[in-house]
Amino acid sequence: MTGGTRHDHFMGEALALARRAAQLDEVPVGAVVVQGDQVIGRGWNTVITDQDPTAHAEVNALRAAAQAVGNYRLPGCDVYVTLEPCPMCAGALVTARIQTVIFGATDPKAGAGGSIFQVLKNPLLNHQCAILEGIGADESARLLRNFFKARR
């Protein structure tokens, strides 16, 4: 990786996937699963395209990563996602044993990384994910604002 930080690099990949979602008229959210310095799973929202309410960026990225490593558990992996995960995605991240969730924009309507709910670090669950928020937040929020503004 040249220039910028590790976080900037991988969030940049997630932002590129969010733009891909927007091109499909999907809510612009992108996610990558990182193991070491390698992306092992990529995902973007495809709920409309796939007619699947579970096809959020995080879930799609987790599915790809699990296939890549041959295991539904992904310990030691980090997930970069442009928007704070919803409760469903946060549950999937915990189940996959993701080490750290790095997200851009907070979600004041459905965020499960602390904005409304705390699923990622809930001490009642059998795994907790570390959280780093605000990486790429401005660009993530801009993509979402522009997408919803165009729909109104």
mmCIF file with all atom_site columns, C-alpha atoms in Angstrom, residues 7 16 22 25 32 65-66 80 102 106 121 133 136 139 150:
data_model
loop_
_atom_site.group_PDB
_atom_site.id
_atom_site.type_symbol
_atom_site.label_atom_id
_atom_site.label_alt_id
_atom_site.label_comp_id
_atom_site.label_asym_id
_atom_site.label_entity_id
_atom_site.label_seq_id
_atom_site.pdbx_PDB_ins_code
_atom_site.Cartn_x
_atom_site.Cartn_y
_atom_site.Cartn_z
_atom_site.occupancy
_atom_site.B_iso_or_equiv
_atom_site.pdbx_formal_charge
_atom_site.auth_seq_id
_atom_site.auth_comp_id
_atom_site.auth_asym_id
_atom_site.auth_atom_id
_atom_site.pdbx_PDB_model_num
ATOM 1  C CA . HIS A 1 7   ? -7.508  2.332   7.022  1.00 0.00 ? 7   HIS A CA 1
ATOM 2  C CA . ALA A 1 16  ? -15.631 2.048   -4.507 1.00 0.00 ? 16  ALA A CA 1
ATOM 3  C CA . ALA A 1 22  ? -25.365 3.330   -6.299 1.00 0.00 ? 22  ALA A CA 1
ATOM 4  C CA . ASP A 1 25  ? -29.832 2.012   -7.741 1.00 0.00 ? 25  ASP A CA 1
ATOM 5  C CA . VAL A 1 32  ? -14.542 -5.492  2.475  1.00 0.00 ? 32  VAL A CA 1
ATOM 6  C CA . ALA A 1 65  ? -14.819 -14.260 2.613  1.00 0.00 ? 65  ALA A CA 1
ATOM 7  C CA . ALA A 1 66  ? -16.219 -17.445 4.151  1.00 0.00 ? 66  ALA A CA 1
ATOM 8  C CA . TYR A 1 80  ? -14.362 -2.071  6.557  1.00 0.00 ? 80  TYR A CA 1
ATOM 9  C CA . ILE A 1 102 ? -14.188 -0.140  10.900 1.00 0.00 ? 102 ILE A CA 1
ATOM 10 C CA . THR A 1 106 ? -22.884 6.513   11.698 1.00 0.00 ? 106 THR A CA 1
ATOM 11 C CA . LYS A 1 121 ? -19.582 -4.980  21.691 1.00 0.00 ? 121 LYS A CA 1
ATOM 12 C CA . GLU A 1 133 ? -15.673 4.625   13.544 1.00 0.00 ? 133 GLU A CA 1
ATOM 13 C CA . GLY A 1 136 ? -14.079 7.823   5.461  1.00 0.00 ? 136 GLY A CA 1
ATOM 14 C CA . GLU A 1 139 ? -17.353 10.533  1.755  1.00 0.00 ? 139 GLU A CA 1
ATOM 15 C CA . ALA A 1 150 ? -31.901 12.120  -5.931 1.00 0.00 ? 150 ALA A CA 1
#
